[in-house]
Coordinates of C-alpha atoms in Angstrom, one line a residue:
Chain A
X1 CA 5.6 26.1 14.6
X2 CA 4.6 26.1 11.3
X3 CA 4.7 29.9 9.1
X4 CA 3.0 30.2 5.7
X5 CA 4.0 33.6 3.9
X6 CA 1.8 34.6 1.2
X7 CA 1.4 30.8 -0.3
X8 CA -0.3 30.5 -3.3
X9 CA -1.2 27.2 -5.6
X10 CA -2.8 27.3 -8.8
X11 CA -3.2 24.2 -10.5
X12 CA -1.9 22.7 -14.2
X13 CA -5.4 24.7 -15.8
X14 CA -4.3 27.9 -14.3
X15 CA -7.6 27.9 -12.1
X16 CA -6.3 28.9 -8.9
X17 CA -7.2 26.6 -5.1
X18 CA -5.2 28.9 -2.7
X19 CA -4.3 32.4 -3.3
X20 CA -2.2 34.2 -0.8
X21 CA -2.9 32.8 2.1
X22 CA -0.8 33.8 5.2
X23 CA -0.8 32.1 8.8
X24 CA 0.7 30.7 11.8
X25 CA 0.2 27.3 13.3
X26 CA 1.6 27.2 16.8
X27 CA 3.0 24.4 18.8
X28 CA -0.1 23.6 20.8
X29 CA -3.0 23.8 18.4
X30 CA -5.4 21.9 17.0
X31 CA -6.5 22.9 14.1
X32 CA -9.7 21.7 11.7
X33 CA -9.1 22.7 8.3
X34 CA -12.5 23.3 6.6
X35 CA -13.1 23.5 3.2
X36 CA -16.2 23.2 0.5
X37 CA -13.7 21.0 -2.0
X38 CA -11.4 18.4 -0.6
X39 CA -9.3 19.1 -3.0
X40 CA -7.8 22.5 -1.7
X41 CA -7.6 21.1 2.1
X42 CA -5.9 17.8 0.5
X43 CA -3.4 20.5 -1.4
X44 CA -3.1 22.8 2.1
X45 CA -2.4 19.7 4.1
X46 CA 0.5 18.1 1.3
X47 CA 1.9 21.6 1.0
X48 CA 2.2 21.8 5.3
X49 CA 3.6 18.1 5.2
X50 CA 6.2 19.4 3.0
X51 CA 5.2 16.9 -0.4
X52 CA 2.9 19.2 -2.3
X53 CA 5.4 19.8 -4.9
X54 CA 6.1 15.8 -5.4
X55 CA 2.1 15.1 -5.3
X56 CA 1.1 17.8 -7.5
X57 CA 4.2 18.7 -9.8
X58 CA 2.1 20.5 -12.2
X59 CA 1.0 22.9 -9.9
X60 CA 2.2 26.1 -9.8
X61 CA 3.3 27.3 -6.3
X62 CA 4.0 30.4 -5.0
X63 CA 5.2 31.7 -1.3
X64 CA 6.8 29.6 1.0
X65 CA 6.5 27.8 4.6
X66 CA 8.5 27.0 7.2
X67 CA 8.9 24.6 9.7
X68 CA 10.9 26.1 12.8
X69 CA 12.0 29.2 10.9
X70 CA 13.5 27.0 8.5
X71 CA 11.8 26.5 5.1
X72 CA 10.1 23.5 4.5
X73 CA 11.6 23.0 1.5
X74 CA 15.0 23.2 3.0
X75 CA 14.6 20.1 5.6
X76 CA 15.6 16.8 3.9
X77 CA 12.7 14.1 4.3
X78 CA 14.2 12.0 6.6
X79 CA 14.1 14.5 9.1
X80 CA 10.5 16.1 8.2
X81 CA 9.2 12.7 8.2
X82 CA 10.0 12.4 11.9
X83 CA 8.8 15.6 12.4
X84 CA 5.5 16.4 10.5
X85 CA 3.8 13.1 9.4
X86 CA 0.5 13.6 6.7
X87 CA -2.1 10.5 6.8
X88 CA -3.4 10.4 3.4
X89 CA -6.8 8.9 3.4
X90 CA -6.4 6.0 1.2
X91 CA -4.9 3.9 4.2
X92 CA -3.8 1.0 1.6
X93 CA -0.9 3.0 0.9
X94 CA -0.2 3.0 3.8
X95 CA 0.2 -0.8 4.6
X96 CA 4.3 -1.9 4.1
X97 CA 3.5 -4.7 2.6
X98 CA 6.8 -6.4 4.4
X99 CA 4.9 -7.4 7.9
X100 CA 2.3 -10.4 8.0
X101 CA 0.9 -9.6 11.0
X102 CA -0.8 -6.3 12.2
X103 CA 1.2 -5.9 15.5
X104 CA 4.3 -6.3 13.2
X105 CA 2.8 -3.8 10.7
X106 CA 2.3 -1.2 13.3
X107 CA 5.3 -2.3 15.3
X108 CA 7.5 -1.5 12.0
X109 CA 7.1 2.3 12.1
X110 CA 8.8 2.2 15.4
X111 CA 11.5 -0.2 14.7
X112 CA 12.5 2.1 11.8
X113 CA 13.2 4.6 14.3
X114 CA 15.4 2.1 16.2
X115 CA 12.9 1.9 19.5
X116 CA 13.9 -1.2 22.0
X117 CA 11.8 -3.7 21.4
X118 CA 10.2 -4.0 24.7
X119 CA 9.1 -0.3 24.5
X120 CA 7.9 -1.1 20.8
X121 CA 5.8 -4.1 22.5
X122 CA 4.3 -2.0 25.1
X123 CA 3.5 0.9 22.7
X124 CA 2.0 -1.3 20.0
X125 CA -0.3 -2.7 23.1
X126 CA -1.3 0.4 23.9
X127 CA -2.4 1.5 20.5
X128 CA -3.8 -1.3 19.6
X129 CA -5.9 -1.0 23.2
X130 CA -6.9 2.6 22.6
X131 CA -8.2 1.9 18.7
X132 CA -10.1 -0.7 20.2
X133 CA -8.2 -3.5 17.5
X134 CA -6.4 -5.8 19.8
X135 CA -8.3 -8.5 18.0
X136 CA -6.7 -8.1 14.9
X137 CA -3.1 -8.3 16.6
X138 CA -2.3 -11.9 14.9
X139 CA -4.0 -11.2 11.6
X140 CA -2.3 -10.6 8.1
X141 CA -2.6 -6.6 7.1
X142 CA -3.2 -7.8 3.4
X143 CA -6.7 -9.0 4.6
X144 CA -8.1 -6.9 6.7
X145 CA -11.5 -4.8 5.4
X146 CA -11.1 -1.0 4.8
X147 CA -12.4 0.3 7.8
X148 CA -10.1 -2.0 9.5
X149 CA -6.8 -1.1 7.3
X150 CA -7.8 2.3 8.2
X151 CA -7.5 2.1 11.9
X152 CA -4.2 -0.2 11.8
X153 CA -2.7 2.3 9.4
X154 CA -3.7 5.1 11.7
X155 CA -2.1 3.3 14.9
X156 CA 1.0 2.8 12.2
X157 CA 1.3 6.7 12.3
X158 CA -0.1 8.0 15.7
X159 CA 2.7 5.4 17.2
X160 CA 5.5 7.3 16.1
X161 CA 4.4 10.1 18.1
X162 CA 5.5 13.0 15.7
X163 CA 5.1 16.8 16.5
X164 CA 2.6 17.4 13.8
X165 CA 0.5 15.1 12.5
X166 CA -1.8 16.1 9.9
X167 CA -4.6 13.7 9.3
X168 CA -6.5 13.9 5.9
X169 CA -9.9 12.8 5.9
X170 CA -9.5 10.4 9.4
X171 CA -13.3 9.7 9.5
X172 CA -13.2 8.3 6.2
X173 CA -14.0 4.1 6.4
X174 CA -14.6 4.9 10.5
X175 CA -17.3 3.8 12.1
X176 CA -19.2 5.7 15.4
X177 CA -16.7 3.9 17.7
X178 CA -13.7 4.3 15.5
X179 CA -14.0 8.6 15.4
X180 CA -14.5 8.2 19.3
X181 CA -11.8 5.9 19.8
X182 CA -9.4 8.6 17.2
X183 CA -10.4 11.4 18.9
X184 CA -9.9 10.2 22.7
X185 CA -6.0 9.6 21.6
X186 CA -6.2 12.9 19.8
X187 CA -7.0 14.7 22.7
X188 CA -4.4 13.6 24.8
X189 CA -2.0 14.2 21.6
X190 CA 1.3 16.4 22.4
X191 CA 2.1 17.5 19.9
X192 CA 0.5 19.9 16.8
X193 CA -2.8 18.2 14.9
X194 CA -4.1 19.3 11.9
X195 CA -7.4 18.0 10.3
X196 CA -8.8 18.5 7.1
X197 CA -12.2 16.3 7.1
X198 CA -15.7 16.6 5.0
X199 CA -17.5 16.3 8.6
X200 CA -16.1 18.9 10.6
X201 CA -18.2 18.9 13.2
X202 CA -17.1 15.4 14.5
X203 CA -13.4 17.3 15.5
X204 CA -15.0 20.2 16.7
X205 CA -15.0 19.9 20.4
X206 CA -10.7 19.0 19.6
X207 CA -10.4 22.1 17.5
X208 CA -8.9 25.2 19.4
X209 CA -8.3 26.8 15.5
X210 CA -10.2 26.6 12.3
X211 CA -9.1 27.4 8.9
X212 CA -11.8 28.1 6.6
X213 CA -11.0 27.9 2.8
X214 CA -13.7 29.7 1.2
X215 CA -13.2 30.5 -2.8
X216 CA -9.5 30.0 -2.7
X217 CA -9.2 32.2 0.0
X218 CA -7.9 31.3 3.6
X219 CA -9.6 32.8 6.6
X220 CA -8.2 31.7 9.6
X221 CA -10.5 31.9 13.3
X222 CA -8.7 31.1 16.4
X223 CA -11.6 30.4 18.4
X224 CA -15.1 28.5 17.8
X225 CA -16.7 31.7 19.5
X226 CA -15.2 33.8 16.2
X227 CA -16.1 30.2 13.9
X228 CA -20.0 30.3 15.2
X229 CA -20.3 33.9 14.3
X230 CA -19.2 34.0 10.7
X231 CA -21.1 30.8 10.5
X232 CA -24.4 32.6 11.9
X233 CA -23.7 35.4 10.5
X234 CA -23.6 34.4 7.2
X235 CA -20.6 35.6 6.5
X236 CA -19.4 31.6 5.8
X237 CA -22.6 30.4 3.9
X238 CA -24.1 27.4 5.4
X239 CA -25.6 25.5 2.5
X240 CA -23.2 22.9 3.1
X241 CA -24.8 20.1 5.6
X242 CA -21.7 19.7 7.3
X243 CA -20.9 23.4 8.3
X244 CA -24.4 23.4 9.5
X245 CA -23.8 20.7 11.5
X246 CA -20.5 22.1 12.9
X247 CA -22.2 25.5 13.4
X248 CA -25.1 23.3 15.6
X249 CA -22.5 21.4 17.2
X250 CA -20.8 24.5 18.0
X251 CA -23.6 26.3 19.4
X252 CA -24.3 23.5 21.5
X253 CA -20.2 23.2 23.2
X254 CA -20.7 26.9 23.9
X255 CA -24.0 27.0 25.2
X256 CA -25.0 29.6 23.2
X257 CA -28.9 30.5 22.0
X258 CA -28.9 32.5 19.0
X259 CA -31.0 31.9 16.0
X260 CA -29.7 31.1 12.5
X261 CA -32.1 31.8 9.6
X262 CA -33.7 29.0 9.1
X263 CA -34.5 29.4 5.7
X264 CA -31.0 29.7 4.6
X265 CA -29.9 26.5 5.3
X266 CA -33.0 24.4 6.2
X267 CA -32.2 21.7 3.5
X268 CA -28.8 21.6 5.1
X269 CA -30.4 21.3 8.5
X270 CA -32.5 18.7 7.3
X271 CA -29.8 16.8 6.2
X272 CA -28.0 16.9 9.3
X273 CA -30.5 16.3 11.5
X274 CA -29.7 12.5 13.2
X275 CA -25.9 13.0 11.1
X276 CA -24.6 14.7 15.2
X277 CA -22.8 12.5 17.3
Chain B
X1 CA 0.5 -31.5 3.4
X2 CA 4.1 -29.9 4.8
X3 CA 3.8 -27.9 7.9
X4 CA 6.9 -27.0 7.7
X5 CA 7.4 -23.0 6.9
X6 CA 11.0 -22.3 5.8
X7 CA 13.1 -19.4 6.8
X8 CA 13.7 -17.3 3.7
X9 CA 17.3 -18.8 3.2
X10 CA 16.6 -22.4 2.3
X11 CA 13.6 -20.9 0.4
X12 CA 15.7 -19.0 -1.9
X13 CA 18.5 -21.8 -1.9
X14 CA 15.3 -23.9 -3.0
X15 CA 14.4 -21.3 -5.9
X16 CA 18.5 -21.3 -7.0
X17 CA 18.4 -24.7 -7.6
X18 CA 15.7 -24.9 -9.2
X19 CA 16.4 -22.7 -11.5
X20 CA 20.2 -23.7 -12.1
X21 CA 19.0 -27.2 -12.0
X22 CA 16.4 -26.2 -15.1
X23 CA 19.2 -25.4 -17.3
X24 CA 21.7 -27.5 -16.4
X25 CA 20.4 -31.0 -15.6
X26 CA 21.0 -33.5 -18.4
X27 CA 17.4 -34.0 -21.0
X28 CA 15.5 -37.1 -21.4
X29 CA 14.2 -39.7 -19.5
X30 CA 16.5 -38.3 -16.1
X31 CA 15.0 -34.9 -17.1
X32 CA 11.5 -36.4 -17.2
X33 CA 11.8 -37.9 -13.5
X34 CA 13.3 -34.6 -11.7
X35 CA 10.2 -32.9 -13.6
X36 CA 7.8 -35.8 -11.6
X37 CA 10.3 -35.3 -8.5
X38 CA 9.2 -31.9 -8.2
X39 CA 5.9 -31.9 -9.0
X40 CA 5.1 -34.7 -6.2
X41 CA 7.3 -32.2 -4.1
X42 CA 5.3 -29.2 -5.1
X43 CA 1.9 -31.4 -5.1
X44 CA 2.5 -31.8 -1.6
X45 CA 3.2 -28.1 -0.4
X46 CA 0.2 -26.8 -2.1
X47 CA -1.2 -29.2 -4.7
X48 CA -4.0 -28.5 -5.7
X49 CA -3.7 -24.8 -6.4
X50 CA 0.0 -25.3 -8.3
X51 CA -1.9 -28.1 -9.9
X52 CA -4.2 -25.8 -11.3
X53 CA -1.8 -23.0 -12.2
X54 CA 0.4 -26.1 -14.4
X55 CA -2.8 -26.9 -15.9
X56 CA -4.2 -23.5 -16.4
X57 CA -1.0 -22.1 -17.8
X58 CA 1.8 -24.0 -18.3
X59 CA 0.1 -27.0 -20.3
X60 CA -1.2 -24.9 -22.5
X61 CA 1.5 -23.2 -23.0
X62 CA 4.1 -26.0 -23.6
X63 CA 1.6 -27.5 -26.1
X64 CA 1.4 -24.3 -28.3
X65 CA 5.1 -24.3 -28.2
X66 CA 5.4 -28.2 -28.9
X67 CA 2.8 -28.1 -31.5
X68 CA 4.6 -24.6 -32.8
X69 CA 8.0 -26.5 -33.0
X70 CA 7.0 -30.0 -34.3
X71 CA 5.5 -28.5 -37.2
X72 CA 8.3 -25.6 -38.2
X73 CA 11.4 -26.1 -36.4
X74 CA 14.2 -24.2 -38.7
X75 CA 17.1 -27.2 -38.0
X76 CA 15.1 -29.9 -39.4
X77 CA 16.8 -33.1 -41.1
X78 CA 14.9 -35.7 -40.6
X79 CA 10.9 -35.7 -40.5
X80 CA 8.6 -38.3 -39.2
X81 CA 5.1 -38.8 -40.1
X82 CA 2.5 -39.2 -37.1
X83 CA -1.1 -40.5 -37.8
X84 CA -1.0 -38.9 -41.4
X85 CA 1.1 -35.3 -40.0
X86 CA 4.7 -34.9 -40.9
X87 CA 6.5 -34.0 -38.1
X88 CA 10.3 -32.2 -37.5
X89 CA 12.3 -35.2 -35.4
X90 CA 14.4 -32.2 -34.0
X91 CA 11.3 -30.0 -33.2
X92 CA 9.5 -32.8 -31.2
X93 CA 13.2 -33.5 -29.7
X94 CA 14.0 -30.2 -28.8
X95 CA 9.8 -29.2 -27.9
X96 CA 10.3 -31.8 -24.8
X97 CA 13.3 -30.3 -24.0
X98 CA 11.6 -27.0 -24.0
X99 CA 8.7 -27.6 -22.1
X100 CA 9.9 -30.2 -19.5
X101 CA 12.4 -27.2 -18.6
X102 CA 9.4 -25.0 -18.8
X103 CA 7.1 -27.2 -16.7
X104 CA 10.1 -27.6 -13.7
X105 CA 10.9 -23.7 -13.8
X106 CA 7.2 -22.6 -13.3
X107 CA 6.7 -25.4 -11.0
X108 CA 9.8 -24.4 -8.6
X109 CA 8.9 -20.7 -8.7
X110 CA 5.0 -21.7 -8.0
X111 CA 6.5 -23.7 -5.0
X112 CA 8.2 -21.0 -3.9
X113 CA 5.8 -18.5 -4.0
X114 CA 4.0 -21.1 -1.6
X115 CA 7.0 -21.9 0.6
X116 CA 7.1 -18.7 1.7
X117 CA 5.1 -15.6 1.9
X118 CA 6.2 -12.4 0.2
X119 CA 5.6 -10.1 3.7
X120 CA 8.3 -12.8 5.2
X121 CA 10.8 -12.3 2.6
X122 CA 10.1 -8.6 2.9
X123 CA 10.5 -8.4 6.7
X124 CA 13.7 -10.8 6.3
X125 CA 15.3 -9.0 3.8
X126 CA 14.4 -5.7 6.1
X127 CA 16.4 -7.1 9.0
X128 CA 19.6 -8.1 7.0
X129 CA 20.1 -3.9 7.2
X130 CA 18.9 -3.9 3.2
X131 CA 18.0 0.0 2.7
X132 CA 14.7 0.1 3.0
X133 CA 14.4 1.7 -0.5
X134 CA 15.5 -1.4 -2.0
X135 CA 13.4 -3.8 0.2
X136 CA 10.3 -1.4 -1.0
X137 CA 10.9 -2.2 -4.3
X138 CA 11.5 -5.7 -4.7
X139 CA 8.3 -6.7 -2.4
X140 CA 6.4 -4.0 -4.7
X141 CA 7.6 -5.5 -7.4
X142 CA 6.6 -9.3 -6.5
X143 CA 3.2 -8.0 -5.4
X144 CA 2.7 -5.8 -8.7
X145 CA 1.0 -9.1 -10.3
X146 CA -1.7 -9.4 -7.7
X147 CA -2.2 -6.0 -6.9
X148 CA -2.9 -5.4 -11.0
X149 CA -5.3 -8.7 -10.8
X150 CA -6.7 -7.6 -8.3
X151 CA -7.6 -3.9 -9.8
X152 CA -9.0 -5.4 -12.8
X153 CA -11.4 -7.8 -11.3
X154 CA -12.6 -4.6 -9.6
X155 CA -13.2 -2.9 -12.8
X156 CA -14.6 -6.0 -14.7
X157 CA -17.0 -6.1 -11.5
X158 CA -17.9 -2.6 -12.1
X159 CA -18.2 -3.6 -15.7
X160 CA -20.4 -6.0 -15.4
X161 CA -22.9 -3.8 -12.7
X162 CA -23.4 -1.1 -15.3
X163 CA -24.3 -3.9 -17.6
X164 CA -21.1 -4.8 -19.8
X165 CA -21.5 -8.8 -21.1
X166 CA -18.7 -10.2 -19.4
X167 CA -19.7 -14.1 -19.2
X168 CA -17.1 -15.6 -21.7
X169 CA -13.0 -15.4 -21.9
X170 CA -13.4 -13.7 -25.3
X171 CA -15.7 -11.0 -23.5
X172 CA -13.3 -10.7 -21.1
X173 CA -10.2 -10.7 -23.0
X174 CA -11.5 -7.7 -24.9
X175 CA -12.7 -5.3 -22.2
X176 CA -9.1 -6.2 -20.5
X177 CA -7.4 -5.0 -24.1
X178 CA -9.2 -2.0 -23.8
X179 CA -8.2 -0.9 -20.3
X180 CA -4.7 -2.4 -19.9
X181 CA -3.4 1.0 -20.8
X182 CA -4.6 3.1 -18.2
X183 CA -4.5 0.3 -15.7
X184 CA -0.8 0.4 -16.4
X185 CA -0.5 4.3 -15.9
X186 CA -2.7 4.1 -12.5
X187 CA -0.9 1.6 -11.6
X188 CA 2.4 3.1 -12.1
X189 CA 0.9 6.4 -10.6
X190 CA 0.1 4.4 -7.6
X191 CA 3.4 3.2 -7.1
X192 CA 4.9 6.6 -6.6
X193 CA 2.2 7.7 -4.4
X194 CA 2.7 4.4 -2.3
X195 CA 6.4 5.8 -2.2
X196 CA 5.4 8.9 -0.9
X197 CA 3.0 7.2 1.7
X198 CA 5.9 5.0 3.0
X199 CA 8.7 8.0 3.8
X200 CA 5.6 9.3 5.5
X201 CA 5.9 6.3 7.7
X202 CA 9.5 6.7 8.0
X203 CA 10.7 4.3 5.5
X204 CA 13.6 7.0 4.5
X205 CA 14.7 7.1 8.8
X206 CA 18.5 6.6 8.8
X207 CA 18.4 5.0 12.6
X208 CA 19.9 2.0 13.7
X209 CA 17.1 -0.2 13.0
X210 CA 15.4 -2.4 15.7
X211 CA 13.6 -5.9 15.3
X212 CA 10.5 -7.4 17.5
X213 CA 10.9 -10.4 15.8
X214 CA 14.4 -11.3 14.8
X215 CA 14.3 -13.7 12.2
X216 CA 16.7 -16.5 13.4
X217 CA 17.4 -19.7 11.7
X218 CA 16.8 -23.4 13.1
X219 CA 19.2 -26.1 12.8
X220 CA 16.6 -27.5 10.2
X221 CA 16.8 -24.1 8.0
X222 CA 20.4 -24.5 8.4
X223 CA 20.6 -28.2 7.5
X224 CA 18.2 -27.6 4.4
X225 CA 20.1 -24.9 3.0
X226 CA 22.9 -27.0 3.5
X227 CA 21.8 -29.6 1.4
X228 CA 20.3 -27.1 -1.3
X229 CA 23.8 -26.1 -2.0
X230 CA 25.3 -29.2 -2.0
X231 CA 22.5 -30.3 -4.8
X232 CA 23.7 -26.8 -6.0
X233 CA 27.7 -27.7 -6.2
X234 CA 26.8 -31.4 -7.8
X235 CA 24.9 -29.6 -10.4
X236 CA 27.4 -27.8 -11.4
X237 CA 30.1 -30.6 -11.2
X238 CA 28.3 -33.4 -13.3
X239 CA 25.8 -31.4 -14.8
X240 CA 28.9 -29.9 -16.7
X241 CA 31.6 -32.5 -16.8
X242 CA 29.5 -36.2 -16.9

């Protein structure tokens, strides 16, 4: 369980990107973090992974968090990292750079952890399987393309099997099969998931929570049915083409019929329209 | 061609002798044949592209210095004159010395840059229990070189979409002045981000670490390691006492 008490981050210009924000992230959820600027879901997601402080040292932070009832701060980084794993979205960082082969690559994060290596085998299979990437098994990480990095760092992370993962971005460089393939593992996924993505409508039939980060403000809906009606209400503007598309996609999972006004977000609706999966 | 693909022990055991070989072995016309030696060594693992690199870089390099030394070398007693030139008899002595070492040093580290692949080393190093820190850097640190090429062909391609002349070295050579700063600082930014990336991936787990693959060596490996050394102790024993 992860506690945020009255965090606050304003950045090195003084212009604030979170004020006060205050909420609970339970064992179970799922949780799509949306947000008109990347950058504040980018800062939410390094400040719940624990790193915000070594990413953004200029930043001035306020509150705290805690992981467990124990502050996040607290918990040395061999132990978060086994517990709360962030995916950036540049997945080059990701690569080790000491493994020539991309079953070794995504085998690695499991022999750091000291796995058997006949469990490690049939893991790696298995993810390599469900990513749909068994073909690039044999081939050198170093020259793989982006949208193939991607997935190999995402199987590198998913593999370890931590109790939150908080993925940054995921569609980034993925393709129509590669967000279906993610979000079939995702859904059988034990442990917490938080998303912060652009496109929040492709993670919305996985999303059981939504935080909304709406001028440096956190509001926090723990159900679509409460999502779709600050979305149709107005009372989350919908000029943003991908909120639209959420609030359609939405409406659709919960069969529901009501209107939105079209002339508020028609250029948005026209923008989505052919963008739904 | 060698099909041959070391195990990371005689590879460095290669790269030692080399490089204690390129400051102890004797100068002249011995000198001059271990140079050939290892160049028809090297030629074979991956000629044509160490070729290149010698001729690319090192040539020009040991003529600048030979040309640099022959002309102005400090320790001069005797001079010679050349077709019209007056040349130092110790600077031309001492410029072969120079760049035959030069030539075998690039050569062997060329060679074993194409003995053995840096992931390899990496993942060898990895299972000999090195913390994982450590292993981190020095890989990093070997693929720093490429990883900075490679960033700046991306921006001269950039460059050159939004129109910047970039056909000639001297074209190139001053839009790679002007960036080489920042480069350096994203670069270095990058590193530390990269660090952050890999404790994300568990690089900072104090398990008892496991291998898929443990890296074992043949009796070959052995054998060719064996005979590095010896070359190694033989060095040292005549290079120092004959």
């Amino acid at each position: 369980m992860i506690q945020v008490k009255k965090f606050s981050c304003i950045d090195e210009f003084g212009s604030p990107v979170i004020v006060d924000a205050s909420f609970t992230v339970h064992n179970t959820d799922r949780v799509a973090i949306l947000s008109r600027s990347q950058e504040s879901s980018t800062i939410l997601c390094h400040a719940l992974a624990g790193i915000l402080h070594r990413t953004h040292p200029l930043h001035k932070i306020e509150g705290s968090i805690f992981y467990n009832d124990r502050s996040i701060e607290e918990i040395d980084s061999h132990e978060r990292t086994n517990s709360i794993v962030y995916v950036l979205p540049n997945s080059d960082m990701l690569i080790s750079g000491v493994k020539d082969t991309v079953f070794g690559e995504i085998a690695l994060s499991l022999e750091l952890i000291g796995v058997e290596p006949n469990v490690i085998r049939a893991r790696v299979s298995h993810i390599l399987q469900q990513l749909d990437i068994e073909r690039l098994a044999d081939r050198d990480p170093d020259n793989l393309s982006g949208g193939e990095r991607h997935k190999v760092a995402l199987a590198s992370m998913i593999i370890r099997r931590p109790d939150v993962l908080i993925l940054d971005n995921p569609s980034m460089f993925l393709d129509v099969t590669g967000v279906t393939n993610l979000l079939n593992i995702l859904r059988n996924y034990e442990g917490t998931i938080i998303i912060a993505d652009p496109n929040p409508y492709i993670w919305s039939g996985l999303s059981n929570r939504f935080i909304v980060i709406e001028n440096e403000h956190i509001e926090v809906f723990n159900s679509a049915k409460t999502l779709i009606g600050a979305l149709g209400n107005q009372i989350i503007p919908l000029e943003l083409p991908s909120w639209t598309g959420l609030y359609l996609k939405l409406r659709d999972t919960l069969e529901l019929n009501d209107e939105i006004d079209s002339t508020h977000c028609l250029p948005a609706l026209r923008a989505v329209s052919g963008a739904l999966p | 061609m060698i099909r041959y693909l070391p195990h990371p022990v005689p590879t460095v055991s290669f790269l030692l002798c080399i490089i204690i070989s390129g400051f102890i072995l004797t100068t002249g016309v011995k000198y001059l044949l271990s140079v050939l030696l290892l160049l028809f060594f090297a030629f074979h693992i991956n000629g044509k592209k160490i070729l290149l690199t010698i001729l690319k870089i090192v040539i020009p390099l040991c003529i600048a210095i030979g040309l640099f030394m022959t002309f102005i070398y400090p320790e001069t007693e005797r001079w010679v004159t050349i077709g019209g030139m007056r040349l130092s008899h110790e600077g031309l002595t001492a410029a072969g010395d120079m760049t035959s070492r030069i030539i075998f040093l690039f050569t062997g580290i060329i060679a074993f840059f194409n003995l053995i692949t840096i992931q390899r080393l990496g993942s060898y190093l990895y299972q000999k229990n090195l913390p994982v820190w450590l292993v981190f850097i020095l890989i990093n640190g070997l693929k720093f070189v490429d990883r900075f090429r490679a960033k700046l062909n991306e921006i001269h391609f950039y460059q050159q979409i939004r129109g910047m002349p970039l056909e000639n070295v001297w074209q190139k050579w001053r839009a790679t002045v002007k960036i080489l700063i920042p480069l350096l600082y994203v670069m270095i930014e990058e590193s530390s981000n990269r660090a952050i990336a890999l404790e994300m991936r568990g690089f900072t787990a104090t398990a008892q670490r496991t291998a898929l693959q443990p890296d074992i060596q043949t009796t070959t490996d052995k054998l060719i390691t064996f005979v590095f050394f010896g070359f190694i102790i033989l060095l040292l024993v005549f290079g120092f006492i004959v």
